[in-house]
mmCIF file of C-alpha atoms in Angstrom:
data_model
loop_
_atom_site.group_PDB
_atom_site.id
_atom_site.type_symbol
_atom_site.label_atom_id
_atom_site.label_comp_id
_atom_site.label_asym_id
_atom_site.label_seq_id
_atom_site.Cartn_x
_atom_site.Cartn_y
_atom_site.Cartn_z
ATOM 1 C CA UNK A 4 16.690 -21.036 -7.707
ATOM 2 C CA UNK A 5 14.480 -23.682 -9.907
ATOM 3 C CA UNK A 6 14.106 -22.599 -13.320
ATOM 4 C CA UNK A 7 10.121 -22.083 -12.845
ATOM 5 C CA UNK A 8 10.782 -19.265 -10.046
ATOM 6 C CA UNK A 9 13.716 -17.874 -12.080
ATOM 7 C CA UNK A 10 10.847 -17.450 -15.115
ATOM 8 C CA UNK A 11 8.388 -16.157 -12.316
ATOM 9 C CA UNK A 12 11.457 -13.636 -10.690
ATOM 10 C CA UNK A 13 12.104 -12.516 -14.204
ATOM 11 C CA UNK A 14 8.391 -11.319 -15.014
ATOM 12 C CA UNK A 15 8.026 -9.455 -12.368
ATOM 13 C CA UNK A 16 11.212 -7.877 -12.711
ATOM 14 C CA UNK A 17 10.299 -6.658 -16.449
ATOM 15 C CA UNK A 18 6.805 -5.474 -15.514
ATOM 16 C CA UNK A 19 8.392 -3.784 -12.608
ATOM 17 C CA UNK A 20 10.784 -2.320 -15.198
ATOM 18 C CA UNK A 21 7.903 -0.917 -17.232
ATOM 19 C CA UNK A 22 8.520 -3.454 -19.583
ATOM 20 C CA UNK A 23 5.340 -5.158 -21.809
ATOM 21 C CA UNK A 24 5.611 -8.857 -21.616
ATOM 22 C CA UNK A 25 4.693 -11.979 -23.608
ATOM 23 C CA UNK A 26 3.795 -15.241 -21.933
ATOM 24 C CA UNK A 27 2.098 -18.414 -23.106
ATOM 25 C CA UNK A 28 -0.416 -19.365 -20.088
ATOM 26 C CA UNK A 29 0.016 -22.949 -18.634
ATOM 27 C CA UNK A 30 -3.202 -25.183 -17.708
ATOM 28 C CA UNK A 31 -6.668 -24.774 -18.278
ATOM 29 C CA UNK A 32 -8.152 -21.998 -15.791
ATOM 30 C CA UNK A 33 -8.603 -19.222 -18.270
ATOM 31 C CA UNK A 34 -10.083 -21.909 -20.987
ATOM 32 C CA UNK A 35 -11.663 -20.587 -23.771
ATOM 33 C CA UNK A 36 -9.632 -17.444 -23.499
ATOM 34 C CA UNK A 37 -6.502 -19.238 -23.795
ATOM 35 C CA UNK A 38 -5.279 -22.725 -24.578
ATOM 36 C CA UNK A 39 -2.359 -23.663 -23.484
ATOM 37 C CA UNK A 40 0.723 -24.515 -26.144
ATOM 38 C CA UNK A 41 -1.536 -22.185 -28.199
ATOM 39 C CA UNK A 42 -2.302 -18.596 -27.223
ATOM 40 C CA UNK A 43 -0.212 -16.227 -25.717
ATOM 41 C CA UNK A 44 -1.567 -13.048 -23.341
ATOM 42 C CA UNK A 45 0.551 -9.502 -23.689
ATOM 43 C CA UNK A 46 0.876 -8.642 -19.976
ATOM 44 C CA UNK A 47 1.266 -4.867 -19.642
ATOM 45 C CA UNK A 48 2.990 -3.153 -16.346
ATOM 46 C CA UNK A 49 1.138 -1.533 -13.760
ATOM 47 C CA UNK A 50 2.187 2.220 -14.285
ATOM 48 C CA UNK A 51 -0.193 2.866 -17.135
ATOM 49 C CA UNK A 52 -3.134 2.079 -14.501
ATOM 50 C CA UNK A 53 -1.959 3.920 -11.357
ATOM 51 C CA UNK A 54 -4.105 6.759 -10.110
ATOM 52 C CA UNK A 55 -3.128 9.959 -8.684
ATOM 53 C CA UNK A 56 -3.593 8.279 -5.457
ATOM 54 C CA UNK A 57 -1.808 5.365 -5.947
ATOM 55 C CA UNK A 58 -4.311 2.985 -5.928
ATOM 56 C CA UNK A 59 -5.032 1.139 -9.130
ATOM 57 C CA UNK A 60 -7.889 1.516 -11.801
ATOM 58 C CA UNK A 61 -8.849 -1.991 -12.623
ATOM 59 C CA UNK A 62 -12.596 -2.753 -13.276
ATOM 60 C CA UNK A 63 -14.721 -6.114 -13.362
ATOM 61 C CA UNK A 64 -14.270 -7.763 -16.762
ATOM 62 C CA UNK A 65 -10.189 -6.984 -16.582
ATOM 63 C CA UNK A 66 -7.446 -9.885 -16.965
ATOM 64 C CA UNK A 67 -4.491 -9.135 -14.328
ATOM 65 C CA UNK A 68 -1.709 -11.308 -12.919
ATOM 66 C CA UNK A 69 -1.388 -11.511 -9.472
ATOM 67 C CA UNK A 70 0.374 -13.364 -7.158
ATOM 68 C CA UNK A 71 -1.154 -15.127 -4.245
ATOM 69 C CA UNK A 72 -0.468 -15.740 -0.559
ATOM 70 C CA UNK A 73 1.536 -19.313 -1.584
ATOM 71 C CA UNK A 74 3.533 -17.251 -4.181
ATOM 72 C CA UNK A 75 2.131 -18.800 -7.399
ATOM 73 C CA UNK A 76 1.684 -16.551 -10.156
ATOM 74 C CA UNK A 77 -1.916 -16.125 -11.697
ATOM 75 C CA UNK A 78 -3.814 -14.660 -14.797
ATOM 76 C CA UNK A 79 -7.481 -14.321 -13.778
ATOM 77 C CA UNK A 80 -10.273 -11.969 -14.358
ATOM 78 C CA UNK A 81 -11.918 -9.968 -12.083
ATOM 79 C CA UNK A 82 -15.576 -10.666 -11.695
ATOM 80 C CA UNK A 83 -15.996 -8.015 -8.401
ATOM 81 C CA UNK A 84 -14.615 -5.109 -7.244
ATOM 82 C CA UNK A 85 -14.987 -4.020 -3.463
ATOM 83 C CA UNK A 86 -13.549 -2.181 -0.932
ATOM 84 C CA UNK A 87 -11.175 -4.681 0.445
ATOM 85 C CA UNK A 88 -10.037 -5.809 -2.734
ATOM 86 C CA UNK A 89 -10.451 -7.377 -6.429
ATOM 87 C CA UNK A 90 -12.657 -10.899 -6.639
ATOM 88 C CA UNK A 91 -11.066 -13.298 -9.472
ATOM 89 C CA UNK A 92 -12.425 -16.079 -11.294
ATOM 90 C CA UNK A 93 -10.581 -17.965 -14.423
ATOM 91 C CA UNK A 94 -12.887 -18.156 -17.459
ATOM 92 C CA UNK A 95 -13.119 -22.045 -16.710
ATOM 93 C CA UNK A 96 -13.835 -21.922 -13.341
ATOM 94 C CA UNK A 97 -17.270 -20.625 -11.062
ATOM 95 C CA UNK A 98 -15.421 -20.296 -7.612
ATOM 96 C CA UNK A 99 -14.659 -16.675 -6.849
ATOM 97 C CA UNK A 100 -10.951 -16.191 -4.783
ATOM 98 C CA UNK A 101 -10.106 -13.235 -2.921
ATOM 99 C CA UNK A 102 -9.898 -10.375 -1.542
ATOM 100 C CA UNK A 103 -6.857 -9.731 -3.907
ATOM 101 C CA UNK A 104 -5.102 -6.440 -2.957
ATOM 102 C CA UNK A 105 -3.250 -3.781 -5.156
ATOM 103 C CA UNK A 106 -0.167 -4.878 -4.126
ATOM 104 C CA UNK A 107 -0.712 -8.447 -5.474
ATOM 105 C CA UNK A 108 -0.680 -7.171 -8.811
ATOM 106 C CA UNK A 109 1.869 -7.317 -10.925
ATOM 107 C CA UNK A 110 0.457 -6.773 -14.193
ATOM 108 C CA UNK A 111 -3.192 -6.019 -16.726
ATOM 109 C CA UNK A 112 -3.753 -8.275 -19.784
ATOM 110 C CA UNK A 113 -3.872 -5.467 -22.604
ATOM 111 C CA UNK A 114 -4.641 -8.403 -25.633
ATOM 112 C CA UNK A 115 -3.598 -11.758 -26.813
ATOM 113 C CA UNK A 116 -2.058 -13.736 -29.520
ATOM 114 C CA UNK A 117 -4.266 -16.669 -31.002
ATOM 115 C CA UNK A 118 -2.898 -18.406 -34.494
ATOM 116 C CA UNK A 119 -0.381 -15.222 -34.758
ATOM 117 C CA UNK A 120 -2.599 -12.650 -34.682
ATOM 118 C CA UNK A 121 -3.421 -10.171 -32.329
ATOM 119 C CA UNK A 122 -6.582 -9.197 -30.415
ATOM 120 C CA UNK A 123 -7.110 -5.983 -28.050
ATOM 121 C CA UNK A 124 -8.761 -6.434 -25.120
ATOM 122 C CA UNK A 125 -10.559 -3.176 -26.162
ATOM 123 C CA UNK A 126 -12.007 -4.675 -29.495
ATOM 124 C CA UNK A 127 -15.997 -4.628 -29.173
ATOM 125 C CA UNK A 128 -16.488 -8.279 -29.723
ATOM 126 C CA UNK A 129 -13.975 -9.238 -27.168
ATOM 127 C CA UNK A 130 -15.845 -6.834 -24.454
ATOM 128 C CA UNK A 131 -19.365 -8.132 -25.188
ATOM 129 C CA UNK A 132 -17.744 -11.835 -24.751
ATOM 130 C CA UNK A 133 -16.435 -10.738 -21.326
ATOM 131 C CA UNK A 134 -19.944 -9.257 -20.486
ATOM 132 C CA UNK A 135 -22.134 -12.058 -21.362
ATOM 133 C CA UNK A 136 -19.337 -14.494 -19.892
ATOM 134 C CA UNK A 137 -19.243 -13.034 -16.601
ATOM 135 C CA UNK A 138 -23.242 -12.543 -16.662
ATOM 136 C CA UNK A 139 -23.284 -16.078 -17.124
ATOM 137 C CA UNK A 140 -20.436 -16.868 -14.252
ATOM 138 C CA UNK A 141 -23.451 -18.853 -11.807
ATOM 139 C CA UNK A 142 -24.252 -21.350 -14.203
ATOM 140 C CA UNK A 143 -20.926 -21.514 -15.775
ATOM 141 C CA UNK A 144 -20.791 -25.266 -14.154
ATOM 142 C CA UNK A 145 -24.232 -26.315 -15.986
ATOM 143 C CA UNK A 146 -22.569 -24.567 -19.124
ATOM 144 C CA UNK A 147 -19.349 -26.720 -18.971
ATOM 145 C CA UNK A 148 -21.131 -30.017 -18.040
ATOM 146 C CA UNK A 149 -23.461 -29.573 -20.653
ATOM 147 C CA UNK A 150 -20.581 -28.863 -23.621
ATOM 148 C CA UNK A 151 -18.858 -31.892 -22.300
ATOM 149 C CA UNK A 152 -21.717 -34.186 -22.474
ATOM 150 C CA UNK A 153 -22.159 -33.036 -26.479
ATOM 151 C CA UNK A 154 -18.196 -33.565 -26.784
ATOM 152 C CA UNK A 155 -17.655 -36.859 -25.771
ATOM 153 C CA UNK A 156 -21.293 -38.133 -27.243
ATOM 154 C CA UNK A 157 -19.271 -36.917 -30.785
ATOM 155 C CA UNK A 158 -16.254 -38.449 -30.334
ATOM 156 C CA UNK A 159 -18.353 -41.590 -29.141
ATOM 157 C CA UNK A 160 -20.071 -41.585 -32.905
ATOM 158 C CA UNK A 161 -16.651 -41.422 -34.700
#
């Protein structure tokens, strides 16, 4: 087994095992939330979120990772809930994918590690971010443009 689906195996198997996790995110789809080489996201298991039912109690605004159909793993937040599933977008991105389904889950983001300290994802500043960033999810691509325009005109001065 390649050591990237040995990593991937081994998640699973400590969420599965009610274990809390630690990973550093790779590439830029969650971007500001997390920078790669940089942050870190504390990946809780799925037991502490199971209803009575079975079903899970994840709500818009929450971080999960999932894995898709092609068996990569992915930590996105949902921007839609519905009846045939969870609707994810990364913080970096304005393209909705799903229907995800329960048993795609494999874990909820419960904070993050930025410069060694740690953040809850039920601090009040962190929830109105999520709000106001998910409000702002349709012109997210005008948003990005724009801050990359004012980016490279400042590095163009120096």
């Amino acid at each position: 087994m390649p050591d990237m689906e040995k990593q991937k195996a081994d998640i699973e198997q400590l969420l599965a095992e009610g274990q809390v996790i630690q990973l550093k995110p790779r590439g830029t789809s969650m971007y500001p939330m997390f920078v790669e080489g940089r942050d870190e996201a504390v990946i809780a298991p799925l037991k502490k979120i199971i209803q009575a039912d079975g079903s899970l109690r994840l709500r818009r605004g929450d971080v999960v990772l999932y894995r898709r159909e092609d068996g990569i793993l992915v930590l996105h937040r949902i921007c839609r809930c519905a009846r045939e599933g969870y609707y994810l977008v990364g913080d970096h991105q304005s393209v909705e994918e799903g229907p995800i389904r329960d048993d795609q889950i494999r874990g909820i983001l419960t904070g993050f590690i930025r410069r060694g300290n740690y953040c809850s994802v039920r601090h009040p500043v962190y929830l109105l971010a999520v709000r106001i960033w998910l409000i702002l999810l349709p012109v997210r691509p005008k948003i990005t443009r724009a801050l990359y325009r004012i980016k490279r005109s400042i590095s163009e001065e120096k």
